[in-house]
């Protein structure tokens, strides 16, 4: 009897377990169906349309990386500028690019959408950490200057539409209430180390823009630049884009707002001016542009001077290193050569020394009345008998001598000739070769295998001596 009761209880418990499992299965199945039905129902409701609208807005901000490059550590509006971006595009990525860690440090209470990129090489960071190009994963880059305020949720949509129409161009966005931007044309001659700025009449397309503005760029275009984050920004970017024949288009009907006014104190203005000069000099040196002609006609030199070394080192096989790069002699070096040659010719003329142009210098005078654009020295021939007429040549025979104008005269160590240097530091030079007549043929004691163009010649070529522009 007890056994039957125990069996009944066991069967009852098993039955209850089956019933419990059945209801749990039903509950889970019902929840799955509700979920599926819920998704199906949502697709046909207006709420999902609203969701589509949100996604559409996110789509634009997810296609763009905001970048702040032009700012100063000692007076900036970075925090409010970033807030302005995130207030309108809360999921936007913002990169703050600086040459050194920002000091004092800036701390954001936002999510991971804001990132600092420190370009300074440090043992504590990686190549990826300090390379902005590797941090940009979106299709577009939007460079906004410090103290910017965004004013429209449709801003990115408009800019993306403009860029889609002209994907190979940079879009410049002006600021409301700021001075009107100035459009310039760049004439870039990399071979001759030259750049010239020309002001254009009002137009939407140019090479270089002055005045406060933001830049919207397709990242494929941005990554064509050798160093898109070089300072001063965006000046360096414009020179690089001009070298790639990439134009800048000024946006119409799109404006940004200014934030607070920066650099109000005279001290900060002075600091900014000093930094701008240093950065401009560094930029032109890095881009190897020696002669800069501004839009107002002023010429600025960023190459060698008398108190600096020349732009190139020792010559091997009569071929300067810049010729291998497809460039001609830097214009600052040509200017130094001209100055040295004029001085030497004046001294020889004053001493009544008979002289003439030799080799490539003669060829340059015949072709264009100037030094050949790829030549790196000036060669002059004189009568050996006339050396005693020139005090500087006589004094240079024993040891180098510097004349009152700072030019250095010396006897060359490579052979029987003289050399006149631009200065003690800058070794641009003019070579003076003494010739003498032998049976009516002008010859000399020093010949170079690397100068196959040098030849003996009949003395009557020099009688009479004539003049030529040089």
Short mmCIF file of C-alpha atoms in Angstrom, two decimals:
data_model
loop_
_atom_site.label_atom_id
_atom_site.label_comp_id
_atom_site.label_asym_id
_atom_site.label_seq_id
_atom_site.Cartn_x
_atom_site.Cartn_y
_atom_site.Cartn_z
CA UNK A 1 0.00 0.00 0.00
CA UNK A 2 2.83 2.34 0.89
CA UNK A 3 4.59 1.42 -2.35
CA UNK A 4 1.53 2.39 -4.41
CA UNK A 5 1.30 5.76 -2.63
CA UNK A 6 5.00 6.42 -3.31
CA UNK A 7 4.59 5.51 -6.98
CA UNK A 8 1.60 7.79 -7.29
CA UNK A 9 3.52 10.70 -5.75
CA UNK A 10 6.45 10.06 -8.10
CA UNK A 11 4.21 9.99 -11.17
CA UNK A 12 2.46 13.17 -9.98
CA UNK A 13 5.79 15.00 -9.54
CA UNK A 14 6.98 13.91 -12.98
CA UNK A 15 3.71 15.08 -14.48
CA UNK A 16 4.06 18.45 -12.78
CA UNK A 17 7.59 18.78 -14.22
CA UNK A 18 6.30 18.07 -17.72
CA UNK A 19 3.57 20.66 -17.26
CA UNK A 20 6.11 23.22 -15.98
CA UNK A 21 8.47 22.59 -18.92
CA UNK A 22 5.54 22.89 -21.34
CA UNK A 23 4.47 26.28 -19.95
CA UNK A 24 8.06 27.59 -19.91
CA UNK A 25 8.41 26.55 -23.55
CA UNK A 26 5.12 28.27 -24.39
CA UNK A 27 6.24 31.43 -22.58
CA UNK A 28 9.54 31.60 -24.42
CA UNK A 29 7.88 30.88 -27.76
CA UNK A 30 5.30 33.54 -27.08
CA UNK A 31 8.05 36.08 -26.23
CA UNK A 32 9.89 35.24 -29.45
CA UNK A 33 6.73 35.71 -31.48
CA UNK A 34 6.00 38.99 -29.80
CA UNK A 35 9.48 40.17 -30.62
CA UNK A 36 9.19 39.22 -34.24
CA UNK A 37 5.69 40.64 -34.51
CA UNK A 38 6.88 43.77 -32.77
CA UNK A 39 9.62 44.24 -35.35
CA UNK A 40 7.25 43.66 -38.21
CA UNK A 41 4.69 46.03 -36.81
CA UNK A 42 7.29 48.74 -36.17
CA UNK A 43 8.36 48.72 -39.80
CA UNK A 44 4.99 50.03 -40.82
CA UNK A 45 4.53 52.65 -38.12
CA UNK A 46 5.43 56.38 -38.18
CA UNK A 47 7.78 55.83 -35.22
CA UNK A 48 10.17 53.92 -37.46
CA UNK A 49 10.07 56.78 -39.95
CA UNK A 50 11.26 59.01 -37.16
CA UNK A 51 13.98 56.47 -36.53
CA UNK A 52 14.95 56.65 -40.17
CA UNK A 53 15.24 60.43 -39.78
CA UNK A 54 17.61 60.00 -36.86
CA UNK A 55 19.70 57.52 -38.80
CA UNK A 56 19.85 59.92 -41.71
CA UNK A 57 21.23 62.66 -39.49
CA UNK A 58 23.67 60.20 -37.95
CA UNK A 59 24.70 59.16 -41.41
CA UNK A 60 26.04 62.63 -42.13
CA UNK A 61 27.91 63.01 -38.87
CA UNK A 62 29.29 59.51 -39.20
CA UNK A 63 30.76 60.43 -42.57
CA UNK A 64 32.74 63.40 -41.24
CA UNK A 65 35.68 63.81 -38.89
CA UNK A 66 35.90 67.28 -37.33
CA UNK A 67 39.50 68.45 -36.95
CA UNK A 68 40.88 71.39 -34.98
CA UNK A 69 44.43 72.14 -36.09
CA UNK A 70 44.92 75.92 -35.95
CA UNK A 71 44.96 76.99 -32.30
CA UNK A 72 47.38 78.30 -29.67
CA UNK A 73 48.00 76.80 -26.25
CA UNK A 74 48.19 80.15 -24.49
CA UNK A 75 44.81 81.50 -25.65
CA UNK A 76 42.16 79.22 -27.11
CA UNK A 77 38.47 78.40 -27.16
CA UNK A 78 38.78 74.66 -27.76
CA UNK A 79 36.30 73.51 -25.10
CA UNK A 80 33.42 75.67 -26.34
CA UNK A 81 34.26 74.89 -29.96
CA UNK A 82 34.01 71.15 -29.28
CA UNK A 83 30.80 71.65 -27.31
CA UNK A 84 29.35 73.52 -30.28
CA UNK A 85 30.09 70.54 -32.52
CA UNK A 86 28.73 67.91 -30.14
CA UNK A 87 25.60 69.91 -29.33
CA UNK A 88 24.51 69.59 -32.96
CA UNK A 89 26.27 66.33 -33.86
CA UNK A 90 26.52 64.39 -30.59
CA UNK A 91 28.10 61.32 -32.20
CA UNK A 92 30.62 63.18 -34.32
CA UNK A 93 34.32 62.36 -34.10
CA UNK A 94 36.53 65.32 -33.17
CA UNK A 95 40.32 65.27 -33.51
CA UNK A 96 42.41 67.98 -31.85
CA UNK A 97 45.83 67.95 -33.51
CA UNK A 98 48.78 69.66 -31.82
CA UNK A 99 52.55 69.63 -32.28
CA UNK A 100 53.05 69.11 -28.56
CA UNK A 101 50.74 68.06 -25.69
CA UNK A 102 48.25 70.82 -24.94
CA UNK A 103 49.29 72.77 -21.87
CA UNK A 104 47.54 73.42 -19.61
CA UNK A 105 45.76 70.12 -20.31
CA UNK A 106 42.17 70.17 -21.57
CA UNK A 107 39.75 67.68 -20.02
CA UNK A 108 36.41 66.80 -21.61
CA UNK A 109 33.54 65.14 -19.79
CA UNK A 110 32.32 63.65 -23.05
CA UNK A 111 32.58 60.15 -24.45
CA UNK A 112 35.31 58.75 -26.65
CA UNK A 113 34.31 60.93 -29.63
CA UNK A 114 36.96 63.58 -28.79
CA UNK A 115 40.59 62.62 -29.23
CA UNK A 116 43.88 64.49 -28.98
CA UNK A 117 46.58 63.70 -31.54
CA UNK A 118 50.05 64.75 -30.38
CA UNK A 119 52.50 64.97 -33.29
CA UNK A 120 55.54 65.04 -31.02
CA UNK A 121 57.71 61.92 -31.15
CA UNK A 122 57.76 60.31 -27.74
CA UNK A 123 58.80 56.96 -26.30
CA UNK A 124 55.37 56.75 -24.70
CA UNK A 125 53.33 56.86 -27.92
CA UNK A 126 53.19 54.92 -31.16
CA UNK A 127 53.44 55.87 -34.82
CA UNK A 128 49.69 55.42 -35.15
CA UNK A 129 49.01 57.59 -32.10
CA UNK A 130 50.86 60.56 -33.57
CA UNK A 131 49.71 60.15 -37.19
CA UNK A 132 46.41 61.98 -37.80
CA UNK A 133 45.84 60.29 -41.18
CA UNK A 134 45.55 56.96 -39.39
CA UNK A 135 42.95 58.39 -37.02
CA UNK A 136 40.62 59.57 -39.79
CA UNK A 137 38.27 56.76 -40.75
CA UNK A 138 35.49 58.80 -42.33
CA UNK A 139 34.99 59.90 -45.91
CA UNK A 140 35.34 63.62 -45.17
CA UNK A 141 37.49 65.82 -42.98
CA UNK A 142 36.10 69.14 -41.73
CA UNK A 143 38.86 71.46 -40.50
CA UNK A 144 37.41 74.13 -38.25
CA UNK A 145 39.54 76.89 -36.72
CA UNK A 146 39.52 77.60 -33.02
CA UNK A 147 36.61 79.66 -31.68
CA UNK A 148 33.99 78.25 -34.05
CA UNK A 149 30.28 77.89 -33.46
CA UNK A 150 28.13 75.60 -35.59
CA UNK A 151 24.70 76.98 -36.33
CA UNK A 152 22.78 74.43 -38.39
CA UNK A 153 21.96 70.74 -38.30
CA UNK A 154 21.94 70.75 -42.08
CA UNK A 155 25.51 72.06 -42.32
CA UNK A 156 27.13 68.70 -43.04
CA UNK A 157 24.38 67.71 -45.45
CA UNK A 158 25.01 70.87 -47.51
CA UNK A 159 28.79 70.42 -47.48
CA UNK A 160 28.59 66.75 -48.41
CA UNK A 161 26.30 67.62 -51.32
CA UNK A 162 28.75 70.28 -52.49
CA UNK A 163 31.69 67.90 -52.20
CA UNK A 164 29.79 65.19 -54.08
CA UNK A 165 29.40 67.56 -57.02
CA UNK A 166 33.10 68.52 -56.97
CA UNK A 167 34.89 65.65 -55.18
CA UNK A 168 38.38 66.71 -56.25
CA UNK A 169 38.12 70.21 -54.80
CA UNK A 170 38.53 71.69 -51.33
CA UNK A 171 35.51 73.59 -50.02
CA UNK A 172 36.16 76.74 -48.00
CA UNK A 173 33.45 77.90 -45.58
CA UNK A 174 33.52 81.58 -44.55
CA UNK A 175 32.43 83.03 -41.21
CA UNK A 176 29.55 85.35 -40.51
CA UNK A 177 30.68 88.79 -39.41
CA UNK A 178 34.38 88.22 -40.20
CA UNK A 179 36.40 90.19 -42.71
CA UNK A 180 35.79 89.14 -46.27
CA UNK A 181 38.16 86.38 -47.30
CA UNK A 182 40.70 87.08 -50.05
CA UNK A 183 41.14 84.70 -52.97
CA UNK A 184 44.68 84.26 -54.34
CA UNK A 185 46.27 82.46 -57.26
CA UNK A 186 49.52 80.56 -56.70
CA UNK A 187 52.26 80.26 -59.28
CA UNK A 188 54.47 77.43 -58.09
CA UNK A 189 57.78 76.58 -59.75
CA UNK A 190 59.26 73.66 -57.85
CA UNK A 191 62.23 73.30 -60.21
CA UNK A 192 63.31 76.88 -59.56
CA UNK A 193 62.32 76.92 -55.84
CA UNK A 194 59.85 79.79 -56.44
CA UNK A 195 56.32 80.70 -55.42
CA UNK A 196 54.33 83.79 -56.35
CA UNK A 197 50.98 84.96 -54.99
CA UNK A 198 48.60 86.97 -57.17
CA UNK A 199 45.34 88.53 -56.01
CA UNK A 200 42.31 87.55 -58.04
CA UNK A 201 39.14 89.45 -58.82
CA UNK A 202 36.10 88.13 -56.90
CA UNK A 203 35.65 84.48 -57.81
CA UNK A 204 34.57 81.21 -56.21
CA UNK A 205 37.59 79.21 -57.32
CA UNK A 206 41.17 79.89 -56.27
CA UNK A 207 44.39 78.30 -54.97
CA UNK A 208 44.80 80.04 -51.64
CA UNK A 209 42.38 81.83 -49.30
CA UNK A 210 43.26 84.45 -46.72
CA UNK A 211 40.94 85.24 -43.83
CA UNK A 212 39.13 83.09 -41.29
CA UNK A 213 37.45 80.08 -42.87
CA UNK A 214 36.91 76.36 -42.40
CA UNK A 215 37.85 73.62 -44.88
CA UNK A 216 35.79 70.62 -45.96
CA UNK A 217 37.83 67.97 -47.79
CA UNK A 218 37.30 64.51 -49.13
CA UNK A 219 39.87 62.38 -47.30
CA UNK A 220 41.05 60.88 -50.59
CA UNK A 221 42.09 64.39 -51.59
CA UNK A 222 43.56 65.11 -48.15
CA UNK A 223 45.76 62.03 -48.22
CA UNK A 224 47.37 63.15 -51.49
CA UNK A 225 49.23 65.87 -49.58
CA UNK A 226 52.81 65.22 -48.39
CA UNK A 227 52.10 66.69 -44.94
CA UNK A 228 48.51 67.97 -44.67
CA UNK A 229 48.87 68.96 -41.00
CA UNK A 230 51.94 71.18 -41.43
CA UNK A 231 51.81 74.60 -39.77
CA UNK A 232 50.90 77.30 -40.47
CA UNK A 233 47.54 75.79 -41.32
CA UNK A 234 45.91 76.08 -43.80
CA UNK A 235 48.65 78.01 -45.64
CA UNK A 236 50.90 74.95 -45.93
CA UNK A 237 47.97 72.83 -47.07
CA UNK A 238 47.16 75.28 -49.88
CA UNK A 239 50.73 75.22 -51.22
CA UNK A 240 50.65 71.42 -51.20
CA UNK A 241 47.27 71.30 -52.92
CA UNK A 242 48.47 73.78 -55.56
CA UNK A 243 51.37 71.44 -56.32
CA UNK A 244 48.72 68.75 -57.04
CA UNK A 245 46.60 71.17 -59.13
CA UNK A 246 43.76 70.92 -56.60
CA UNK A 247 41.51 73.99 -56.51
CA UNK A 248 39.63 75.57 -53.61
CA UNK A 249 35.95 76.50 -53.97
CA UNK A 250 34.35 79.10 -51.74
CA UNK A 251 31.01 77.83 -50.44
CA UNK A 252 27.91 79.90 -51.11
CA UNK A 253 24.96 80.11 -48.67
CA UNK A 254 26.94 78.30 -45.99
CA UNK A 255 28.32 80.28 -43.04
CA UNK A 256 29.80 79.51 -39.66
CA UNK A 257 29.65 81.65 -36.53
CA UNK A 258 32.54 83.00 -34.49
CA UNK A 259 33.12 82.14 -30.86
CA UNK A 260 34.79 84.42 -28.37
CA UNK A 261 37.44 86.88 -29.50
CA UNK A 262 41.00 85.58 -29.05
CA UNK A 263 44.37 87.31 -28.57
CA UNK A 264 42.91 90.51 -27.15
CA UNK A 265 45.99 91.44 -25.12
CA UNK A 266 49.02 93.01 -26.77
CA UNK A 267 51.27 90.38 -25.25
CA UNK A 268 49.29 87.52 -26.81
CA UNK A 269 49.21 89.35 -30.13
CA UNK A 270 52.99 89.68 -30.02
CA UNK A 271 53.41 85.98 -29.17
CA UNK A 272 51.13 85.04 -32.06
CA UNK A 273 53.09 87.20 -34.52
CA UNK A 274 56.38 85.63 -33.42
CA UNK A 275 54.99 82.12 -33.82
CA UNK A 276 53.55 82.91 -37.24
CA UNK A 277 56.93 84.20 -38.47
CA UNK A 278 58.74 81.11 -37.19
CA UNK A 279 56.17 78.76 -38.69
CA UNK A 280 56.20 80.52 -42.04
CA UNK A 281 59.98 80.27 -42.22
CA UNK A 282 59.87 76.62 -41.23
CA UNK A 283 57.15 75.93 -43.81
CA UNK A 284 59.01 77.46 -46.75
CA UNK A 285 62.22 75.70 -45.71
CA UNK A 286 60.43 72.35 -45.42
CA UNK A 287 58.71 72.81 -48.79
CA UNK A 288 62.02 73.98 -50.29
CA UNK A 289 60.72 77.32 -51.55
CA UNK A 290 63.49 79.89 -51.41
CA UNK A 291 61.98 82.93 -53.10
CA UNK A 292 58.46 84.09 -52.23
CA UNK A 293 56.75 86.94 -54.06
CA UNK A 294 53.70 88.22 -52.15
CA UNK A 295 50.56 89.53 -53.80
CA UNK A 296 51.68 93.10 -52.99
CA UNK A 297 54.94 92.57 -54.90
CA UNK A 298 57.17 92.24 -51.83
CA UNK A 299 59.85 89.54 -52.24
CA UNK A 300 60.91 87.45 -49.26
CA UNK A 301 63.90 85.11 -49.23
CA UNK A 302 63.99 81.86 -47.26
CA UNK A 303 67.28 80.46 -48.53
CA UNK A 304 70.94 81.08 -47.86
CA UNK A 305 72.51 84.45 -47.05
CA UNK A 306 76.06 85.70 -46.63
CA UNK A 307 75.92 84.81 -42.95
CA UNK A 308 74.71 81.24 -43.60
CA UNK A 309 76.09 78.28 -45.48
CA UNK A 310 75.04 77.83 -49.09
CA UNK A 311 72.03 75.65 -49.86
CA UNK A 312 74.01 72.68 -51.17
CA UNK A 313 77.00 70.72 -49.95
CA UNK A 314 80.15 69.50 -51.66
CA UNK A 315 79.84 68.74 -55.37
CA UNK A 316 80.52 65.18 -56.58
CA UNK A 317 81.25 64.57 -60.28
CA UNK A 318 80.32 68.15 -61.10
CA UNK A 319 76.67 67.38 -60.30
CA UNK A 320 75.01 69.05 -57.28
CA UNK A 321 72.52 66.94 -55.35
CA UNK A 322 69.58 69.13 -56.37
CA UNK A 323 70.08 68.28 -60.05
CA UNK A 324 69.36 64.66 -59.22
CA UNK A 325 66.04 65.85 -57.75
CA UNK A 326 65.12 67.58 -61.00
CA UNK A 327 65.76 71.07 -59.63
CA UNK A 328 67.92 73.96 -60.69
CA UNK A 329 70.25 76.07 -58.59
CA UNK A 330 68.31 77.77 -55.76
CA UNK A 331 67.58 81.43 -56.57
CA UNK A 332 69.30 82.63 -53.41
CA UNK A 333 72.48 80.88 -54.54
CA UNK A 334 72.19 82.40 -58.02
CA UNK A 335 71.72 85.82 -56.43
CA UNK A 336 74.84 85.27 -54.31
CA UNK A 337 76.80 84.18 -57.38
CA UNK A 338 75.71 87.27 -59.30
CA UNK A 339 76.75 89.51 -56.43
CA UNK A 340 80.13 87.80 -56.16
CA UNK A 341 80.72 87.87 -59.93
CA UNK A 342 79.87 91.56 -60.18
CA UNK A 343 82.27 92.36 -57.35
CA UNK A 344 85.10 90.34 -58.90
CA UNK A 345 84.60 91.90 -62.33
CA UNK A 346 84.57 95.37 -60.79
CA UNK A 347 87.87 94.66 -59.03
CA UNK A 348 89.47 93.27 -62.19
CA UNK A 349 88.16 96.19 -64.23
CA UNK A 350 89.54 98.67 -61.72
CA UNK A 351 92.94 96.96 -61.79
CA UNK A 352 92.94 96.94 -65.63
CA UNK A 353 93.13 93.15 -65.71
CA UNK A 354 92.11 91.64 -69.05
CA UNK A 355 89.36 89.08 -68.38
CA UNK A 356 86.69 87.04 -70.16
CA UNK A 357 83.99 84.53 -69.31
CA UNK A 358 84.82 80.85 -69.46
CA UNK A 359 82.90 77.60 -69.95
CA UNK A 360 79.32 77.49 -68.77
CA UNK A 361 79.43 81.12 -67.69
CA UNK A 362 80.14 82.19 -71.28
CA UNK A 363 77.37 79.89 -72.51
CA UNK A 364 74.92 81.44 -70.04
CA UNK A 365 75.87 84.96 -71.12
CA UNK A 366 75.39 84.04 -74.78
CA UNK A 367 72.04 82.33 -74.18
CA UNK A 368 70.37 84.72 -71.79
CA UNK A 369 72.81 87.29 -70.45
CA UNK A 370 72.89 85.53 -67.10
CA UNK A 371 74.24 82.53 -65.21
CA UNK A 372 72.84 79.24 -66.44
CA UNK A 373 69.96 78.37 -64.07
CA UNK A 374 71.59 75.05 -63.11
CA UNK A 375 75.15 76.35 -62.74
CA UNK A 376 76.70 76.60 -59.27
CA UNK A 377 79.79 78.77 -59.90
CA UNK A 378 81.16 81.39 -62.28
CA UNK A 379 84.32 80.84 -64.33
CA UNK A 380 86.52 83.74 -65.46
CA UNK A 381 89.72 83.67 -67.49
CA UNK A 382 92.49 86.28 -67.20
CA UNK A 383 95.94 86.85 -68.66
CA UNK A 384 98.49 85.35 -66.30
CA UNK A 385 100.72 88.39 -66.84
CA UNK A 386 97.99 90.61 -65.36
CA UNK A 387 97.92 88.97 -61.93
CA UNK A 388 100.43 91.52 -60.63
CA UNK A 389 97.99 94.31 -61.50
CA UNK A 390 95.39 93.12 -58.96
CA UNK A 391 96.27 93.59 -55.29
CA UNK A 392 93.76 90.99 -54.11
CA UNK A 393 95.17 88.28 -56.37
CA UNK A 394 98.71 89.03 -55.20
CA UNK A 395 97.74 88.94 -51.53
CA UNK A 396 95.67 85.77 -51.98
CA UNK A 397 98.70 83.90 -53.34
CA UNK A 398 100.09 83.52 -49.80
CA UNK A 399 96.94 83.10 -47.73
CA UNK A 400 93.18 83.77 -47.92
CA UNK A 401 92.32 87.44 -47.60
CA UNK A 402 88.96 89.10 -46.92
CA UNK A 403 88.32 92.39 -48.68
CA UNK A 404 86.39 95.31 -47.14
CA UNK A 405 83.14 94.10 -48.76
CA UNK A 406 83.44 90.70 -47.06
CA UNK A 407 84.45 88.60 -50.11
CA UNK A 408 87.22 86.06 -49.51
CA UNK A 409 90.08 85.76 -52.06
CA UNK A 410 92.28 82.67 -52.00
CA UNK A 411 94.57 80.49 -54.08
CA UNK A 412 92.72 77.28 -54.88
CA UNK A 413 94.13 74.04 -53.50
CA UNK A 414 92.90 72.06 -56.54
CA UNK A 415 95.29 73.71 -58.98
CA UNK A 416 96.86 76.87 -60.33
CA UNK A 417 93.90 79.24 -60.16
CA UNK A 418 92.16 81.61 -57.76
CA UNK A 419 88.80 81.48 -56.04
CA UNK A 420 86.65 84.29 -54.61
CA UNK A 421 84.00 83.28 -52.06
CA UNK A 422 80.74 85.07 -51.27
CA UNK A 423 81.81 85.19 -47.60
CA UNK A 424 83.76 83.24 -45.02
CA UNK A 425 80.65 81.21 -44.19
CA UNK A 426 78.89 81.02 -47.55
CA UNK A 427 81.25 79.32 -50.01
CA UNK A 428 79.51 80.25 -53.26
CA UNK A 429 82.42 81.23 -55.45
CA UNK A 430 83.90 82.59 -58.65
CA UNK A 431 86.91 80.78 -60.15
CA UNK A 432 89.63 82.84 -61.87
CA UNK A 433 91.86 80.88 -64.27
CA UNK A 434 95.17 82.42 -65.42
CA UNK A 435 95.88 81.79 -69.14
CA UNK A 436 99.00 82.48 -71.16
CA UNK A 437 99.76 82.48 -74.87
CA UNK A 438 101.83 79.65 -76.32
CA UNK A 439 102.51 79.97 -80.03
CA UNK A 440 99.36 82.00 -80.40
CA UNK A 441 97.18 79.57 -78.45
CA UNK A 442 95.71 80.44 -75.05
CA UNK A 443 96.34 77.68 -72.56
CA UNK A 444 96.61 77.17 -68.79
CA UNK A 445 98.33 74.86 -66.33
CA UNK A 446 95.25 73.40 -64.64
CA UNK A 447 92.72 71.23 -66.49
CA UNK A 448 89.91 69.14 -65.05
CA UNK A 449 88.78 65.81 -66.49
CA UNK A 450 85.29 66.66 -65.31
CA UNK A 451 85.37 69.82 -67.49
CA UNK A 452 85.51 68.38 -71.02
CA UNK A 453 84.11 71.66 -72.33
CA UNK A 454 87.35 73.49 -71.40
CA UNK A 455 89.62 73.92 -74.40
CA UNK A 456 92.63 75.79 -75.58
CA UNK A 457 91.72 78.48 -78.08
CA UNK A 458 93.45 80.89 -80.47
CA UNK A 459 94.58 84.13 -78.84
CA UNK A 460 93.06 86.16 -81.61
CA UNK A 461 89.64 85.28 -80.16
CA UNK A 462 90.49 87.85 -77.48
CA UNK A 463 91.55 90.61 -79.85
CA UNK A 464 89.76 92.79 -79.49
CA UNK A 465 87.85 91.96 -76.30
CA UNK A 466 84.16 92.81 -76.57
CA UNK A 467 81.38 93.13 -73.99
CA UNK A 468 78.28 91.08 -73.36
CA UNK A 469 75.44 91.35 -70.88
CA UNK A 470 75.98 89.20 -67.82
#
